[in-house]
PDB file of C-alpha atoms in Angstrom:
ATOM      1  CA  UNK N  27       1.844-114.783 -46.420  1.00 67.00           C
ATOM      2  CA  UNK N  28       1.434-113.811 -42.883  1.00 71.00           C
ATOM      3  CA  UNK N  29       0.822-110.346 -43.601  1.00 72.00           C
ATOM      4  CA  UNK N  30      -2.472-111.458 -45.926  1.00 74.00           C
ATOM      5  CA  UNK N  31      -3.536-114.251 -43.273  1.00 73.00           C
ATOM      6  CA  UNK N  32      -3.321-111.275 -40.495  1.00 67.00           C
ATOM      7  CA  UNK N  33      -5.106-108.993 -42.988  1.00 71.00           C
ATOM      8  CA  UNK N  34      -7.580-111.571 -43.758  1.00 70.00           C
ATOM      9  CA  UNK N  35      -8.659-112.596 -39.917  1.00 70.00           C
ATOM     10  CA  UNK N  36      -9.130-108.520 -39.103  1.00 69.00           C
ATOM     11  CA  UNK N  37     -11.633-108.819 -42.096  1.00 65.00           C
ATOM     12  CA  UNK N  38     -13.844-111.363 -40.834  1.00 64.00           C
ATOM     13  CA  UNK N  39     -13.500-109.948 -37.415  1.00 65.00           C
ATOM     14  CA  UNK N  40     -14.340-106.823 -38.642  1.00 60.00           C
ATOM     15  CA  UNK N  41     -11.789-104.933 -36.453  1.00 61.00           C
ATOM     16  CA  UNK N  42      -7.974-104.375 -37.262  1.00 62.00           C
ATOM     17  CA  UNK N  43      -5.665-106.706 -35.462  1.00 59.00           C
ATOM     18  CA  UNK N  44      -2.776-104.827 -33.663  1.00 63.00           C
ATOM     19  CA  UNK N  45       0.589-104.941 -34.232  1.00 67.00           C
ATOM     20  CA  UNK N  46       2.280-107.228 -31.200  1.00 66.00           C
ATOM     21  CA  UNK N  47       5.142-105.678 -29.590  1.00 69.00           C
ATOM     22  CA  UNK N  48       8.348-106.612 -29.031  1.00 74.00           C
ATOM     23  CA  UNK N  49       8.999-109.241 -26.588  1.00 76.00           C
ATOM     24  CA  UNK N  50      11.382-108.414 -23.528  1.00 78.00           C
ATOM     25  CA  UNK N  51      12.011-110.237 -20.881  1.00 81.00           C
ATOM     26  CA  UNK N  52      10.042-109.574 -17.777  1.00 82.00           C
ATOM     27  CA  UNK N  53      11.595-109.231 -14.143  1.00 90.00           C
ATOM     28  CA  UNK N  54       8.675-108.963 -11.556  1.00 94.00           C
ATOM     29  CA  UNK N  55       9.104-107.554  -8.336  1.00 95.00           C
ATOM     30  CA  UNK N  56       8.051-108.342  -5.105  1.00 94.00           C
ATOM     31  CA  UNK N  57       5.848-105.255  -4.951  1.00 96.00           C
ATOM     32  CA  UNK N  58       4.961-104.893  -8.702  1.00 96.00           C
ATOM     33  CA  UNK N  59       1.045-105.168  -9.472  1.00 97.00           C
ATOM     34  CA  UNK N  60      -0.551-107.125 -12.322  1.00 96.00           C
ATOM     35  CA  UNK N  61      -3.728-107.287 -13.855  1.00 95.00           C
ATOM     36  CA  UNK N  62      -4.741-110.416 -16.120  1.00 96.00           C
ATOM     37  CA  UNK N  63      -7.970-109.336 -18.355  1.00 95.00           C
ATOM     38  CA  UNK N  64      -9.395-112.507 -19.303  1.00 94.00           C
ATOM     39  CA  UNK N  65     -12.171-112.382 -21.599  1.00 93.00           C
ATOM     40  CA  UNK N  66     -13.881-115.659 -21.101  1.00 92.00           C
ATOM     41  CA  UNK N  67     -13.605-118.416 -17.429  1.00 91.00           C
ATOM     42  CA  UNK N  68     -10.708-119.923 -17.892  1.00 90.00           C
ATOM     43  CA  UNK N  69      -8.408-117.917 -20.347  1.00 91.00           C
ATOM     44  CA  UNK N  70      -6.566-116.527 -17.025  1.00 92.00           C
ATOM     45  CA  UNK N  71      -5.659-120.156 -16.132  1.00 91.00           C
ATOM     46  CA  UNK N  72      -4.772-121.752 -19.601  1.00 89.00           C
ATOM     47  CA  UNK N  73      -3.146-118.683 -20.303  1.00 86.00           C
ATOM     48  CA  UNK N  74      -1.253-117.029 -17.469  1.00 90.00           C
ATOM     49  CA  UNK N  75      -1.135-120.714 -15.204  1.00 91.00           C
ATOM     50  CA  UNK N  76       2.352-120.868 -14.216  1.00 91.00           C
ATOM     51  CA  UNK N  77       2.292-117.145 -13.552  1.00 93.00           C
ATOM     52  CA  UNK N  78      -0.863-117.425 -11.179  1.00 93.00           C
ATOM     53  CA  UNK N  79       1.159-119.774  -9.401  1.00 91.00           C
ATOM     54  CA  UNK N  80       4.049-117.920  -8.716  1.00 92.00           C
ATOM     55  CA  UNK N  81       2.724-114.271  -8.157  1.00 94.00           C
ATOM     56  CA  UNK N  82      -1.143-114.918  -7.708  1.00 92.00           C
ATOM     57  CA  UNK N  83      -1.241-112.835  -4.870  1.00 93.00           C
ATOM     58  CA  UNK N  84      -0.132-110.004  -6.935  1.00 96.00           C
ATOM     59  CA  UNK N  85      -2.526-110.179  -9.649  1.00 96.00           C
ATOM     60  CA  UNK N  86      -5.765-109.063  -9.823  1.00 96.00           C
ATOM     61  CA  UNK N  87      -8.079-110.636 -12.780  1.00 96.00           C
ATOM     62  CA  UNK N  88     -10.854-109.111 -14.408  1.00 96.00           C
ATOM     63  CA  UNK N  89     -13.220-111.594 -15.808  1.00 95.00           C
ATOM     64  CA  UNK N  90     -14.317-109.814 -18.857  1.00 94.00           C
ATOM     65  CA  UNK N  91     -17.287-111.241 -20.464  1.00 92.00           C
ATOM     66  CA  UNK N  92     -20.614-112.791 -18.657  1.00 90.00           C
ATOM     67  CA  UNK N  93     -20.271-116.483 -20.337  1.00 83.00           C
ATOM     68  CA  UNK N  94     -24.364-116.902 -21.311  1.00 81.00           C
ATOM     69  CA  UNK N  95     -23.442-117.605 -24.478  1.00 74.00           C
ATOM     70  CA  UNK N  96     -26.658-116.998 -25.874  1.00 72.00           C
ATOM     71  CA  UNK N  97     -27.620-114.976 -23.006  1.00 71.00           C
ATOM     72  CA  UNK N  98     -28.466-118.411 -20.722  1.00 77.00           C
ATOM     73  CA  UNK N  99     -28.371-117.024 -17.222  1.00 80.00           C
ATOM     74  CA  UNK N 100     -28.046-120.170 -15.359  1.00 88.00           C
ATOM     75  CA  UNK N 101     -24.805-120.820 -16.979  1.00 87.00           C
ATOM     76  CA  UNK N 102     -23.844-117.586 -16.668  1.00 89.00           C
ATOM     77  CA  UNK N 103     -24.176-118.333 -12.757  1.00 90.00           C
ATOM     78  CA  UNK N 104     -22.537-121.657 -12.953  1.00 91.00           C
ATOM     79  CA  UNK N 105     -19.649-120.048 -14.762  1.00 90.00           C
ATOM     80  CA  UNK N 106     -19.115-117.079 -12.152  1.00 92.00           C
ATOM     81  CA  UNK N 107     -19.508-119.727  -9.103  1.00 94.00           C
ATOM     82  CA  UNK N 108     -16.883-122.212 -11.310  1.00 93.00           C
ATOM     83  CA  UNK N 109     -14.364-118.763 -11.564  1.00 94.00           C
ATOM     84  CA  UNK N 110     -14.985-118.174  -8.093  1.00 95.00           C
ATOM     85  CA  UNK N 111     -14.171-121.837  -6.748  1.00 94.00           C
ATOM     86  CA  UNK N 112     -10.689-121.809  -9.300  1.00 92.00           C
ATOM     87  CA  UNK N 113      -9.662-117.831  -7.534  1.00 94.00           C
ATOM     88  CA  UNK N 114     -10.251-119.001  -3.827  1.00 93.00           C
ATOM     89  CA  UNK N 115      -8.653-122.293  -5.086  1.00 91.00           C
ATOM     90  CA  UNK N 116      -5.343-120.498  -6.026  1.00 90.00           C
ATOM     91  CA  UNK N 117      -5.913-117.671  -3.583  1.00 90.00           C
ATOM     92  CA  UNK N 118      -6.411-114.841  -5.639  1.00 92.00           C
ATOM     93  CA  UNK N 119      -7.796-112.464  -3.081  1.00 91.00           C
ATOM     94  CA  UNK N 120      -8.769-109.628  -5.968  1.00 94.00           C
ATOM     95  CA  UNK N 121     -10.748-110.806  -9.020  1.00 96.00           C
ATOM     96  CA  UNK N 122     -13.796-109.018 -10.317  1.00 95.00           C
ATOM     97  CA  UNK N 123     -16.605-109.858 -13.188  1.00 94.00           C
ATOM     98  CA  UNK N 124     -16.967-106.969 -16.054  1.00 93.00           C
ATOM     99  CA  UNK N 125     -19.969-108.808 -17.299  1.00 92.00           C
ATOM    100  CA  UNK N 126     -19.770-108.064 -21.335  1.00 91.00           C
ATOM    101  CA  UNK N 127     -22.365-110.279 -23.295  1.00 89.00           C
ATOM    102  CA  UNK N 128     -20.336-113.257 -24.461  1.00 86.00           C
ATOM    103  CA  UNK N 129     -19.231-113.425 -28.173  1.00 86.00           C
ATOM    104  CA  UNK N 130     -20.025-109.653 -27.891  1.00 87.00           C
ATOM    105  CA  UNK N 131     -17.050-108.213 -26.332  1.00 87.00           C
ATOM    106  CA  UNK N 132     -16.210-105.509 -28.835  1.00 87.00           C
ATOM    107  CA  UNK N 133     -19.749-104.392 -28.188  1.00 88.00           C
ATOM    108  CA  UNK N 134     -18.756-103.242 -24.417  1.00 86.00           C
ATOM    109  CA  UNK N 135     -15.390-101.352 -25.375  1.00 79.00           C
ATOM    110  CA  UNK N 136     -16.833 -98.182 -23.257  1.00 83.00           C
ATOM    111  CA  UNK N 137     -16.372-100.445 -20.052  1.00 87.00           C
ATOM    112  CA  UNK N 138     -13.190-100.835 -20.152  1.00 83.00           C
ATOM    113  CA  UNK N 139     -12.416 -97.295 -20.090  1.00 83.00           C
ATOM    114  CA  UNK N 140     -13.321 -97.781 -16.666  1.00 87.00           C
ATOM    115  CA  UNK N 141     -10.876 -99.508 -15.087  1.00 88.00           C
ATOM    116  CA  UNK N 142      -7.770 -97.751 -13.816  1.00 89.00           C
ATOM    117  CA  UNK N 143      -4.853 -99.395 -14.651  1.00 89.00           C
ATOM    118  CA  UNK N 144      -2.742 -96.429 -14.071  1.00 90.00           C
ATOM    119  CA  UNK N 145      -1.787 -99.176 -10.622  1.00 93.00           C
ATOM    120  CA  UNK N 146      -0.433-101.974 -12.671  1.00 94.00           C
ATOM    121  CA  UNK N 147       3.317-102.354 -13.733  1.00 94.00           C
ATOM    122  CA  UNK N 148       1.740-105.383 -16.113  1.00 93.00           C
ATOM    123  CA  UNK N 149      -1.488-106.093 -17.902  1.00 93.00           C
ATOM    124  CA  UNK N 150      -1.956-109.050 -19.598  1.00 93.00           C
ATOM    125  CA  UNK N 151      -4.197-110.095 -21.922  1.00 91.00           C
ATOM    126  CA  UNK N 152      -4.779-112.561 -25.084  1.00 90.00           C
ATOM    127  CA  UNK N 153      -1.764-112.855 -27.592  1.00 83.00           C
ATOM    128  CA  UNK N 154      -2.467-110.333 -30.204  1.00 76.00           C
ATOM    129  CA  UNK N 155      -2.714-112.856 -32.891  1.00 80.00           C
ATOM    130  CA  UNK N 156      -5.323-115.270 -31.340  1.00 83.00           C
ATOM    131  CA  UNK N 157      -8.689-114.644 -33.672  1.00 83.00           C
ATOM    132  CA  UNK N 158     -10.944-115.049 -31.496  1.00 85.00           C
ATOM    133  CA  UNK N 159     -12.929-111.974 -31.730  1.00 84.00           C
ATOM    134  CA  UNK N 160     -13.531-111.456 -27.889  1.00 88.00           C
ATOM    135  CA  UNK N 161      -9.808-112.118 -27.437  1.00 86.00           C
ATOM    136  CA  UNK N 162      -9.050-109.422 -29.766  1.00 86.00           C
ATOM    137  CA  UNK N 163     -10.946-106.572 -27.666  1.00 86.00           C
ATOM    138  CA  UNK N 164      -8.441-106.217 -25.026  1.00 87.00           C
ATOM    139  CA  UNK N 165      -5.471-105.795 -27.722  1.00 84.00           C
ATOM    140  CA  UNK N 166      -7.021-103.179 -29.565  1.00 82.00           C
ATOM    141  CA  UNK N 167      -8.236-101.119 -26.942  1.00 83.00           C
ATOM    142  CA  UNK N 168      -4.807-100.562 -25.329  1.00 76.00           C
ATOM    143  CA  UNK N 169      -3.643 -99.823 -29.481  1.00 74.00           C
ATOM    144  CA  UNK N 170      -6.593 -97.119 -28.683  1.00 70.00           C
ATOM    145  CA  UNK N 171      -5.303 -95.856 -25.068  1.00 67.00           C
ATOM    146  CA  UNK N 172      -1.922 -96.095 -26.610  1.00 63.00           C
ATOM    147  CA  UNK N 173      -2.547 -93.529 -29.369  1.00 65.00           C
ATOM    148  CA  UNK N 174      -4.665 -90.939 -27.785  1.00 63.00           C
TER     149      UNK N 174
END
């Protein structure tokens, strides 16, 4: 049953959902580097919260898409100054905007060939079965870096 709902999901996504690895147990050093990808304001703190909290000053977060849904600029500036206020609330000292259209994620997949993460002992990004289809992007790149 899971295999058809999985199958079903990358269908209306129209992109193939990876395969999650397995889970291990992390143990993060004092000088280890991680980078949260967070594809829309706020997925960094519902999703990676506690971790912010204790290593914040190690991770750097790339906000991933713009947040106009439906290309509205002023929120798109309300949502970048709201992000802003929550990193230099927590004292995150490196955070960045990729600036993707919103909803369109999968349609800026040559951006994130861009970043480097050749620095980072951990990258973390949406659980690999969340549906969302901008929350998928991130996933199924690194199944693309991962098999060239």
């Amino acid at each position: 049953m899971k295999k058809l709902k999985r199958f079903l999901i990358s269908k209306l996504n129209g992109f193939d959902l990876p395969n999650p690895p397995k889970i291990k147990k992390w143990e993060i050093k004092k000088d280890d580097k991680i980078c949260i990808l967070a594809p829309h304001a706020d997925d960094e703190v519902i999703g990676c919260g506690g971790l912010l909290a204790k290593y914040g000053n190690q991770c750097d977060i790339i906000l991933l898409t713009d947040g106009a849904f439906n290309g509205d600029e002023n929120i798109q500036k309300i949502r970048e100054d709201e992000f802003t206020k929550v990193m230099n609330f927590l004292k995150i000292e490196n955070f960045s905007f990729m600036r993707a259209k919103d909803t369109q994620l999968v349609e800026a997949y040559d951006l994130f060939e861009k970043i480097d993460f050749s620095k980072y002992n951990y990258v973390i990004m949406p659980h690999p079965f969340d549906p969302h289809k901008d929350h998928v992007v991130p996933q199924a790149f690194f199944k693309k870096l991962k098999n060239k």
